[in-house]
CSV table of C-alpha atoms in Angstrom, one decimal:
chain,number,residue,atom,x,y,z
F,11,MET,CA,22.9,35.4,49.5
F,12,ALA,CA,21.2,32.6,47.8
F,13,GLN,CA,18.4,30.9,50.0
F,14,CYS,CA,15.5,28.2,48.3
F,15,THR,CA,12.6,27.8,49.9
F,16,ARG,CA,11.3,24.4,49.0
F,17,HIS,CA,12.5,22.4,52.1
F,18,GLY,CA,10.0,23.5,54.1
F,19,GLY,CA,10.7,26.2,57.2
F,20,ALA,CA,12.6,29.2,56.3
F,21,PRO,CA,14.3,29.4,53.9
F,22,LEU,CA,17.7,27.9,53.0
F,23,THR,CA,20.7,29.5,52.8
F,24,ILE,CA,22.8,27.8,49.6
F,25,ALA,CA,25.2,30.4,49.8
F,26,SER,CA,26.0,33.3,52.3
F,27,ARG,CA,28.5,35.3,49.9
F,28,CYS,CA,28.1,36.0,46.3
F,29,GLU,CA,30.5,37.6,44.4
F,30,ASP,CA,27.6,39.5,41.7
F,31,GLU,CA,24.4,38.0,41.0
F,32,TYR,CA,25.1,35.7,38.3
F,33,GLU,CA,27.3,34.0,40.8
F,34,ALA,CA,23.5,34.0,43.3
F,35,ALA,CA,22.2,32.5,40.1
F,36,GLU,CA,24.6,29.7,39.3
F,37,GLN,CA,24.8,28.3,43.1
F,38,ALA,CA,20.7,28.5,43.3
F,39,ARG,CA,21.4,26.3,39.6
F,40,MET,CA,23.4,24.5,41.2
F,41,HIS,CA,21.8,23.3,43.6
F,42,ASP,CA,18.3,22.8,41.9
F,43,ALA,CA,20.6,20.3,40.3
F,44,GLN,CA,21.8,18.0,43.3
F,45,PHE,CA,18.4,18.6,45.2
F,46,HIS,CA,15.8,19.7,42.5
F,47,PRO,CA,16.4,17.9,39.1
F,48,ALA,CA,13.6,18.6,36.8
F,49,PRO,CA,12.3,15.5,35.3
F,50,LYS,CA,13.2,14.1,32.3
F,51,PRO,CA,10.4,14.3,29.7
F,52,ALA,CA,9.2,11.1,28.8
F,53,SER,CA,10.5,9.9,25.3
F,54,GLU,CA,7.9,9.5,22.8
F,55,LEU,CA,9.2,6.3,20.9
F,56,THR,CA,6.6,4.3,21.6
F,57,ASP,CA,6.9,0.3,21.0
F,58,THR,CA,4.8,0.8,17.9
F,59,ILE,CA,7.6,3.3,16.9
F,60,LEU,CA,10.5,1.3,17.4
F,61,ASP,CA,8.9,-2.2,15.4
F,62,HIS,CA,8.6,0.7,13.1
F,63,LEU,CA,12.4,1.4,13.5
F,64,ASP,CA,13.1,-2.5,13.4
F,65,HIS,CA,11.5,-3.1,10.3
F,66,LEU,CA,12.9,-0.7,8.0
F,67,ALA,CA,16.9,-1.6,8.8
F,68,LEU,CA,18.0,1.5,7.6
F,69,SER,CA,21.5,0.8,7.5
F,70,SER,CA,24.7,3.1,9.2
F,71,ALA,CA,25.3,4.7,5.1
F,72,GLN,CA,20.7,5.6,4.8
F,73,GLU,CA,21.2,7.7,8.2
F,74,ASP,CA,23.9,9.9,7.0
F,75,VAL,CA,22.0,10.6,3.7
F,76,LEU,CA,19.5,11.3,6.5
F,77,GLY,CA,21.3,13.4,8.0
F,78,TRP,CA,23.3,15.3,5.1
F,79,ALA,CA,19.5,16.0,4.5
F,80,LYS,CA,18.4,17.5,7.4
F,81,GLY,CA,21.9,20.1,7.6
F,82,ASP,CA,21.0,20.9,4.0
F,83,LYS,CA,23.7,19.3,2.8
F,84,LEU,CA,22.1,16.9,0.2
F,85,ARG,CA,23.2,17.8,-3.8
F,86,GLU,CA,23.1,16.8,-6.8
F,87,ASP,CA,24.6,17.5,-10.3
F,88,PRO,CA,26.4,16.5,-13.3
F,89,ASP,CA,28.3,14.3,-12.0
F,90,GLY,CA,26.0,12.4,-9.0
F,91,PHE,CA,24.7,13.2,-5.9
F,92,TRP,CA,27.0,14.9,-2.8
F,93,ALA,CA,27.4,15.4,0.2
F,94,MET,CA,29.0,18.4,1.0
F,95,ASP,CA,31.2,19.9,3.9
F,96,VAL,CA,31.2,16.7,5.3
F,97,SER,CA,34.7,16.7,7.1
F,98,PRO,CA,35.4,17.2,10.4
F,99,THR,CA,39.5,19.0,9.7
F,100,ALA,CA,38.8,19.6,6.0
F,101,PHE,CA,38.1,22.6,4.5
F,102,ASP,CA,35.3,22.4,1.5
F,103,VAL,CA,35.4,18.3,1.5
F,104,ASN,CA,32.8,16.2,-0.5
F,105,LYS,CA,31.5,13.2,0.0
F,106,LYS,CA,30.1,10.8,-2.9
F,107,ILE,CA,26.3,9.3,-2.1
F,108,SER,CA,25.6,6.1,-4.1
F,109,ARG,CA,22.6,7.0,-6.7
F,110,ASN,CA,20.5,4.0,-5.7
F,111,ARG,CA,20.8,4.8,-1.6
F,112,VAL,CA,19.3,8.8,-2.4
F,113,LEU,CA,16.8,7.2,-5.0
F,114,THR,CA,15.8,4.5,-2.6
F,115,LEU,CA,14.8,6.8,0.2
F,116,TRP,CA,13.8,9.7,-2.3
F,117,ALA,CA,11.0,6.6,-3.8
F,118,ALA,CA,10.2,6.6,-0.5
F,119,GLY,CA,8.9,9.7,0.6
F,120,TYR,CA,12.3,10.4,2.9
F,121,LEU,CA,13.4,13.2,0.6
F,122,THR,CA,12.8,16.3,-1.2
F,123,PRO,CA,14.3,18.0,-4.3
F,124,ASP,CA,14.7,21.6,-4.3
F,125,LEU,CA,15.5,23.2,-8.0
F,126,LEU,CA,18.0,25.6,-8.5
F,127,THR,CA,19.6,26.5,-11.1
F,128,PRO,CA,20.1,24.4,-14.5
F,129,GLY,CA,21.7,21.2,-13.4
F,130,LEU,CA,22.4,22.3,-9.4
F,131,ARG,CA,19.7,20.2,-7.2
F,132,HIS,CA,19.8,20.2,-2.4
F,133,LEU,CA,17.8,17.9,-1.3
F,134,HIS,CA,15.8,17.9,1.8
F,135,LEU,CA,13.2,16.0,4.2
F,136,THR,CA,9.3,15.4,3.6
F,137,PRO,CA,8.0,16.0,6.7
F,138,GLU,CA,8.0,12.4,6.9
F,139,GLY,CA,11.9,12.1,6.6
F,140,GLU,CA,11.5,14.2,9.2
F,141,ARG,CA,10.1,12.4,11.8
F,142,LEU,CA,12.0,9.5,11.0
F,143,TYR,CA,15.4,10.8,10.8
F,144,ARG,CA,14.0,12.7,15.2
F,145,TRP,CA,12.5,9.0,16.1
F,146,LEU,CA,16.4,6.9,14.6
F,147,ARG,CA,18.3,9.7,16.8
F,148,LEU,CA,16.8,8.7,19.7
F,149,ALA,CA,16.3,5.6,19.3
F,150,LEU,CA,20.1,5.6,19.1
F,151,ARG,CA,20.3,7.6,21.9
F,152,GLU,CA,18.5,5.4,24.0
F,153,ASP,CA,20.0,2.4,22.1
F,154,LEU,CA,17.0,1.0,20.9
F,155,TYR,CA,17.9,0.9,17.9
F,156,ASP,CA,20.4,-1.1,16.0
F,157,TYR,CA,21.3,0.0,11.8
F,158,GLY,CA,20.8,-2.5,9.4
F,159,PRO,CA,24.3,-4.9,7.9
F,160,THR,CA,23.6,-3.2,4.3
F,161,ASP,CA,21.0,-0.6,2.6
F,162,ALA,CA,17.5,-1.6,3.6
F,163,GLY,CA,16.1,-1.4,-0.1
F,164,LEU,CA,12.3,-0.5,1.9
F,165,ASP,CA,10.6,-2.4,-1.2
F,166,ILE,CA,11.2,0.1,-3.6
F,167,SER,CA,11.7,-1.7,-6.4
F,168,ALA,CA,13.5,-0.4,-10.2
F,169,ALA,CA,10.8,1.0,-12.2
F,170,GLN,CA,10.5,2.7,-9.3
F,171,ARG,CA,14.2,4.7,-8.0
F,172,ALA,CA,14.1,5.4,-12.5
F,173,ALA,CA,11.4,7.6,-12.0
F,174,TYR,CA,13.5,10.2,-10.6
F,175,PRO,CA,15.2,12.2,-13.6
F,176,LEU,CA,18.3,12.3,-13.0
F,177,VAL,CA,20.4,15.9,-13.7
F,178,SER,CA,23.4,13.5,-15.2
F,179,GLU,CA,20.4,11.1,-18.0
F,180,GLY,CA,19.1,15.3,-19.1
F,181,ARG,CA,15.8,14.5,-17.7
F,182,THR,CA,14.6,17.7,-15.5
F,183,PHE,CA,11.3,18.0,-12.8
F,184,PRO,CA,8.3,19.2,-14.5
F,185,GLY,CA,9.0,23.1,-14.9
F,186,GLU,CA,12.0,23.0,-14.4
F,187,THR,CA,14.8,24.4,-16.4
F,188,ALA,CA,17.2,21.9,-18.9
F,189,TYR,CA,20.7,21.3,-17.8
F,190,ALA,CA,23.1,22.2,-20.7
F,191,PRO,CA,27.0,21.7,-20.6
F,192,ARG,CA,28.4,24.0,-22.1
F,193,THR,CA,30.9,23.2,-24.5
F,194,GLY,CA,32.8,26.7,-25.4
F,195,THR,CA,32.7,28.6,-28.6
F,196,ALA,CA,35.7,29.9,-30.7
F,197,ALA,CA,37.7,32.7,-30.1
F,198,PRO,CA,37.7,35.5,-32.3
F,199,ALA,CA,41.0,36.0,-32.6
F,200,PRO,CA,43.2,33.4,-33.1
F,201,GLY,CA,44.7,31.8,-29.7
F,202,PRO,CA,43.3,28.8,-27.0
F,203,ALA,CA,39.6,29.3,-25.9
F,204,PRO,CA,39.6,30.1,-22.2
F,205,THR,CA,39.3,27.5,-19.7
F,206,ALA,CA,38.2,29.3,-16.8
F,207,PRO,CA,36.2,31.7,-15.2
F,208,ALA,CA,37.2,35.1,-15.4
F,209,THR,CA,38.2,36.5,-11.3
F,210,ALA,CA,39.4,39.4,-9.9
F,211,ALA,CA,43.2,38.7,-11.6
F,212,THR,CA,41.6,38.3,-15.4
F,213,ARG,CA,38.5,40.7,-15.7
F,214,PRO,CA,39.2,43.6,-17.7
F,215,ALA,CA,40.5,47.0,-14.9
F,216,GLN,CA,37.9,48.7,-16.4
F,217,ALA,CA,34.9,47.0,-15.8
F,218,PRO,CA,35.0,47.8,-11.5
F,219,GLU,CA,34.2,51.9,-12.3
F,220,ARG,CA,31.6,50.7,-14.5
F,221,ARG,CA,29.9,48.1,-11.9
F,222,ALA,CA,30.8,50.7,-9.1
F,223,GLU,CA,29.2,53.2,-10.2
F,224,THR,CA,25.5,52.1,-10.0
F,225,ALA,CA,26.5,48.6,-7.2
F,226,PRO,CA,24.6,50.5,-4.7
F,227,HIS,CA,21.1,51.7,-6.1
F,228,LEU,CA,20.9,47.2,-6.9
F,229,ARG,CA,19.4,46.4,-3.9
F,230,LEU,CA,20.4,43.3,-1.5
F,231,SER,CA,19.3,41.2,0.8
F,232,ASP,CA,20.7,40.9,4.1
F,233,PRO,CA,22.0,37.0,2.9
F,234,ALA,CA,22.6,38.6,-0.1
F,235,VAL,CA,25.1,40.8,1.4
F,236,ALA,CA,26.9,37.7,3.0
F,237,VAL,CA,27.0,35.6,1.1
F,238,LEU,CA,29.2,38.2,-1.5
F,239,HIS,CA,31.5,38.4,1.8
F,240,THR,CA,32.0,34.8,2.7
F,241,ALA,CA,32.9,34.2,-1.0
F,242,GLY,CA,35.6,37.3,-0.8
F,243,ALA,CA,37.1,36.3,3.0
F,244,HIS,CA,38.0,32.6,0.4
F,245,PRO,CA,41.4,31.9,-0.9
F,246,ALA,CA,40.1,31.6,-4.6
F,247,GLY,CA,36.5,33.6,-4.2
F,248,LEU,CA,34.4,30.2,-4.0
F,249,VAL,CA,30.7,30.7,-2.9
F,250,PRO,CA,29.4,28.3,-0.8
F,251,ALA,CA,28.3,25.5,-2.1
F,252,THR,CA,25.3,25.6,0.7
F,253,VAL,CA,24.1,28.7,-0.7
F,254,LYS,CA,20.4,28.8,-1.5
F,255,GLY,CA,19.0,29.2,-5.0
F,256,LYS,CA,17.8,32.4,-5.6
F,257,TYR,CA,20.9,34.1,-3.4
F,258,ILE,CA,22.7,32.2,-6.1
F,259,ARG,CA,20.3,33.2,-9.4
F,260,LYS,CA,20.3,36.4,-7.5
F,261,LEU,CA,24.1,37.7,-8.0
F,262,THR,CA,24.7,35.5,-10.5
F,263,SER,CA,21.4,37.9,-12.4
F,264,CYS,CA,23.5,41.4,-11.2
F,265,LYS,CA,27.5,39.0,-12.2
F,266,TYR,CA,28.9,39.7,-8.7
F,267,ILE,CA,29.6,35.6,-9.1
F,268,GLU,CA,30.4,33.6,-12.0
F,269,PRO,CA,29.7,29.8,-12.4
F,270,ASP,CA,32.9,27.5,-13.5
F,271,ALA,CA,33.6,26.0,-16.8
F,272,GLN,CA,31.1,23.2,-15.7
F,273,GLY,CA,28.2,25.0,-14.5
F,274,VAL,CA,28.1,24.0,-10.7
F,275,ARG,CA,30.0,26.0,-8.4
F,276,HIS,CA,30.5,29.5,-8.9
F,277,TYR,CA,33.5,32.3,-7.7
F,278,ILE,CA,32.5,36.0,-7.0
F,279,THR,CA,33.2,37.7,-9.7
F,280,THR,CA,35.3,41.4,-9.8
F,281,GLU,CA,31.9,42.8,-9.8
F,282,GLY,CA,31.0,40.9,-6.6
F,283,ARG,CA,34.3,42.7,-5.1
F,284,VAL,CA,33.1,45.6,-5.0
F,285,ARG,CA,29.7,46.0,-3.7
F,286,ALA,CA,30.5,44.0,-0.6
F,287,GLY,CA,33.4,46.5,-1.1
F,288,HIS,CA,30.0,48.9,-0.5
F,289,GLU,CA,28.1,47.0,1.9
F,290,PRO,CA,28.6,47.0,5.3
F,291,ARG,CA,29.7,43.8,7.1
F,292,ARG,CA,27.4,41.4,8.8
F,293,LYS,CA,28.1,42.1,13.0
F,294,VAL,CA,28.1,38.7,14.7
F,295,VAL,CA,29.3,38.6,18.3
F,296,ILE,CA,30.9,35.1,19.6
F,297,VAL,CA,31.1,33.8,23.3
F,298,PRO,CA,31.7,30.7,24.7
F,299,CYS,CA,30.3,27.8,25.9
F,300,SER,CA,30.6,26.9,29.6
F,301,ALA,CA,31.3,24.0,31.7
F,302,SER,CA,27.3,24.4,33.3
F,303,LYS,CA,25.2,22.4,31.0
F,304,LEU,CA,21.3,21.4,31.6
F,305,ASP,CA,21.8,17.8,32.0
F,306,HIS,CA,19.1,16.8,28.2
F,307,PRO,CA,19.3,18.1,25.6
F,308,ALA,CA,18.4,22.2,24.2
F,309,PRO,CA,19.0,24.7,22.4
F,310,ALA,CA,22.2,26.5,22.7
F,311,ALA,CA,20.0,29.3,24.1
F,312,GLN,CA,19.0,27.4,26.5
F,313,PHE,CA,21.4,24.6,27.5
F,314,TYR,CA,24.0,26.5,28.7
F,315,THR,CA,23.6,28.2,32.5
F,316,GLY,CA,27.3,28.8,33.1
F,317,SER,CA,27.5,32.3,35.0
F,318,TYR,CA,30.2,34.4,32.7
F,319,HIS,CA,28.3,32.7,29.0
F,320,VAL,CA,25.7,34.0,30.2
F,321,GLN,CA,27.3,37.7,31.1
F,322,CYS,CA,28.6,37.3,27.7
F,323,ARG,CA,25.4,36.8,26.0
F,324,LYS,CA,23.6,39.6,28.2
F,325,ALA,CA,27.0,41.4,26.9
F,326,ALA,CA,26.8,40.1,23.8
F,327,THR,CA,23.1,41.3,23.2
F,328,ALA,CA,23.9,44.6,24.0
F,329,LEU,CA,26.4,45.0,21.1
F,330,GLY,CA,24.1,43.8,18.4
F,331,GLY,CA,24.5,41.4,16.5
F,332,HIS,CA,23.9,37.8,15.8
F,333,ILE,CA,25.1,35.0,18.7
F,334,LEU,CA,26.5,32.6,17.9
F,335,VAL,CA,27.8,30.8,21.0
F,336,LEU,CA,32.0,28.8,20.4
F,337,SER,CA,31.1,25.7,22.0
F,338,ALA,CA,34.6,22.8,21.7
F,339,LEU,CA,33.3,20.1,20.9
F,340,HIS,CA,30.7,21.0,18.2
F,341,GLY,CA,32.6,24.7,17.1
F,342,LEU,CA,29.9,27.3,16.2
F,343,VAL,CA,27.0,26.7,16.9
F,344,GLU,CA,23.5,29.3,16.6
F,345,LEU,CA,21.5,29.6,20.0
F,346,SER,CA,18.2,27.6,18.3
F,347,GLN,CA,20.3,23.8,17.5
F,348,VAL,CA,19.2,21.8,20.3
F,349,ILE,CA,22.9,20.6,21.9
F,350,GLU,CA,23.0,17.4,23.5
F,351,PRO,CA,24.9,16.6,26.9
F,352,TYR,CA,28.4,16.2,26.6
F,353,ASP,CA,32.6,17.0,28.6
F,354,LEU,CA,35.2,18.9,26.5
F,355,LYS,CA,36.8,21.8,27.2
F,356,ALA,CA,38.7,23.8,24.5
F,357,GLY,CA,41.8,22.2,24.7
F,358,ASP,CA,41.4,19.2,25.5
F,359,PRO,CA,41.6,16.2,23.2
F,360,GLY,CA,38.4,16.1,20.7
F,361,THR,CA,38.2,19.9,20.4
F,362,VAL,CA,36.9,21.6,17.3
F,363,THR,CA,39.7,21.9,14.7
F,364,THR,CA,40.1,25.4,13.2
F,365,ASP,CA,39.5,23.5,9.7
F,366,THR,CA,36.2,22.7,11.1
F,367,LEU,CA,35.3,26.3,12.7
F,368,HIS,CA,36.4,27.8,9.0
F,369,ALA,CA,34.1,25.3,7.0
F,370,GLN,CA,31.0,26.3,9.6
F,371,ALA,CA,31.9,29.7,9.2
F,372,ARG,CA,31.3,29.5,5.5
F,373,ARG,CA,28.0,27.1,5.4
F,374,LEU,CA,26.7,30.6,8.8
F,375,LEU,CA,27.9,33.1,5.9
F,376,VAL,CA,30.0,34.5,9.1
F,377,ALA,CA,33.8,33.6,7.0
F,378,GLY,CA,33.3,37.3,6.4
F,379,ALA,CA,31.7,39.0,9.4
F,380,ASP,CA,32.5,41.9,10.8
F,381,VAL,CA,33.4,40.4,14.6
F,382,THR,CA,33.6,40.7,18.2
F,383,VAL,CA,35.5,38.1,20.8
F,384,LEU,CA,33.1,37.8,24.6
F,385,ALA,CA,35.4,35.2,25.8
F,386,GLY,CA,38.4,33.9,27.6
F,387,ALA,CA,41.6,33.4,25.9
F,388,THR,CA,42.1,30.0,24.7
F,389,TYR,CA,38.0,30.3,23.1
F,390,THR,CA,39.8,33.5,21.6
F,391,ARG,CA,42.3,32.1,19.6
F,392,LEU,CA,40.1,29.3,18.0
F,393,ALA,CA,38.3,32.9,17.0
F,394,GLN,CA,41.1,33.9,15.8
F,395,ALA,CA,41.9,31.4,13.7
F,396,VAL,CA,39.0,32.2,11.8
F,397,TRP,CA,39.0,36.3,11.7
F,398,PRO,CA,42.3,37.0,12.9
F,399,ASP,CA,41.0,40.6,12.3
F,400,ALA,CA,38.1,40.2,15.3
F,401,THR,CA,37.5,42.8,18.0
F,402,THR,CA,38.4,41.5,21.4
F,403,PRO,CA,37.3,43.8,24.3
F,404,LEU,CA,38.7,41.2,26.9
F,405,ALA,CA,42.0,40.4,25.4
F,406,GLY,CA,45.0,40.9,28.4
F,407,THR,CA,43.2,41.2,30.4
F,408,ARG,CA,43.9,40.0,34.3
F,409,GLY,CA,41.9,37.7,35.4
F,410,ILE,CA,38.1,36.9,35.7
F,411,GLY,CA,37.7,39.6,38.0
F,412,GLU,CA,38.9,42.1,35.5
F,413,GLN,CA,36.9,40.1,32.5
F,414,LYS,CA,33.6,40.8,34.1
F,415,ARG,CA,33.5,44.3,34.9
F,416,ILE,CA,34.6,44.9,31.3
F,417,LEU,CA,31.1,42.5,30.1
F,418,ALA,CA,28.6,44.4,32.8
F,419,GLN,CA,30.7,47.8,30.7
F,420,LEU,CA,29.4,46.2,27.4
F,421,SER,CA,26.3,45.3,29.4
F,422,THR,CA,25.1,48.8,29.8
F,423,THR,CA,26.3,50.0,25.4
F,424,ARG,CA,22.4,50.5,24.8
């Protein structure tokens, strides 16, 4: 039974019979949403902030750059500025970005570089850039902002943009190691010099045995191990472009990954595959989203309120490992990620594509993880497109009742 005591007098019965505590909680949530809705938080957008946004008049393309920086996708290499993994329908698709667009935002104080390996930089939002991007997103969602027709100049001069030390020009920030393009060396014997990095297919066969003896004694952090497993799951052994520089440097120094001929992209080596084989894969549990959601933006951990989702989350917590929500619209979602209200279920037009899921799994460093899927058939099929060997405890069940019984059993595994 579910009751409400906020109507005055005797408790009001919401539902006389509920199958379990989760159904009772769902009935109570639906009642609260109808009769006791929580007040929406007041917008932080004051008239002063809106006037400031109108004065800046940023273009849609400039807002995209801020969003890529926010999402850790903005890079600079010897070929220019790039947004990495930006296609929602294709795998590892990168977009070239206007140099002036990035340099204007940098000179205005909205972007700052993270100096990685020579010739490769990540660009992130500064605190001021974080505030500006948050205000832009709020204003756009509340229909209080119109993009400028062209890129805003932001009162930045050509001299201010020129102060940025471009990688393509061989210039550096203070303390940064200069980029030296690889020109190749003569081979010790007649024959063409190699043009591609050594890989599992080209490195001498004895190398894995020599490295395998010492690999377990070289300590790696969990994220570094996840990089190896993720690269190992890629058909070409490609390390995700979004990996932080400290892991690139560590794994390169251990000879577990190596750069391509341009020194920009990295690939797992035979030694790296051997080391990955010594390490347990990261445990990940995938749970589905739910039709029942909050009516305002919130972290995914609170946003999805359906009883089935709640029970899957409870079982996932008992199993242990990193929990990700599989959203029909957003794909793989961290519990801390803020989600805005939407209405879409798996199978509807607009459902997340498998290419997007593959790209997200690489960005989150879970492409090579040990995955368990706690979901119905439709969401399980989506997950298995990325992890065909995933464990699926709910596969083959004959209905929601049997699935809930299995979930209840899993919830007591600790």
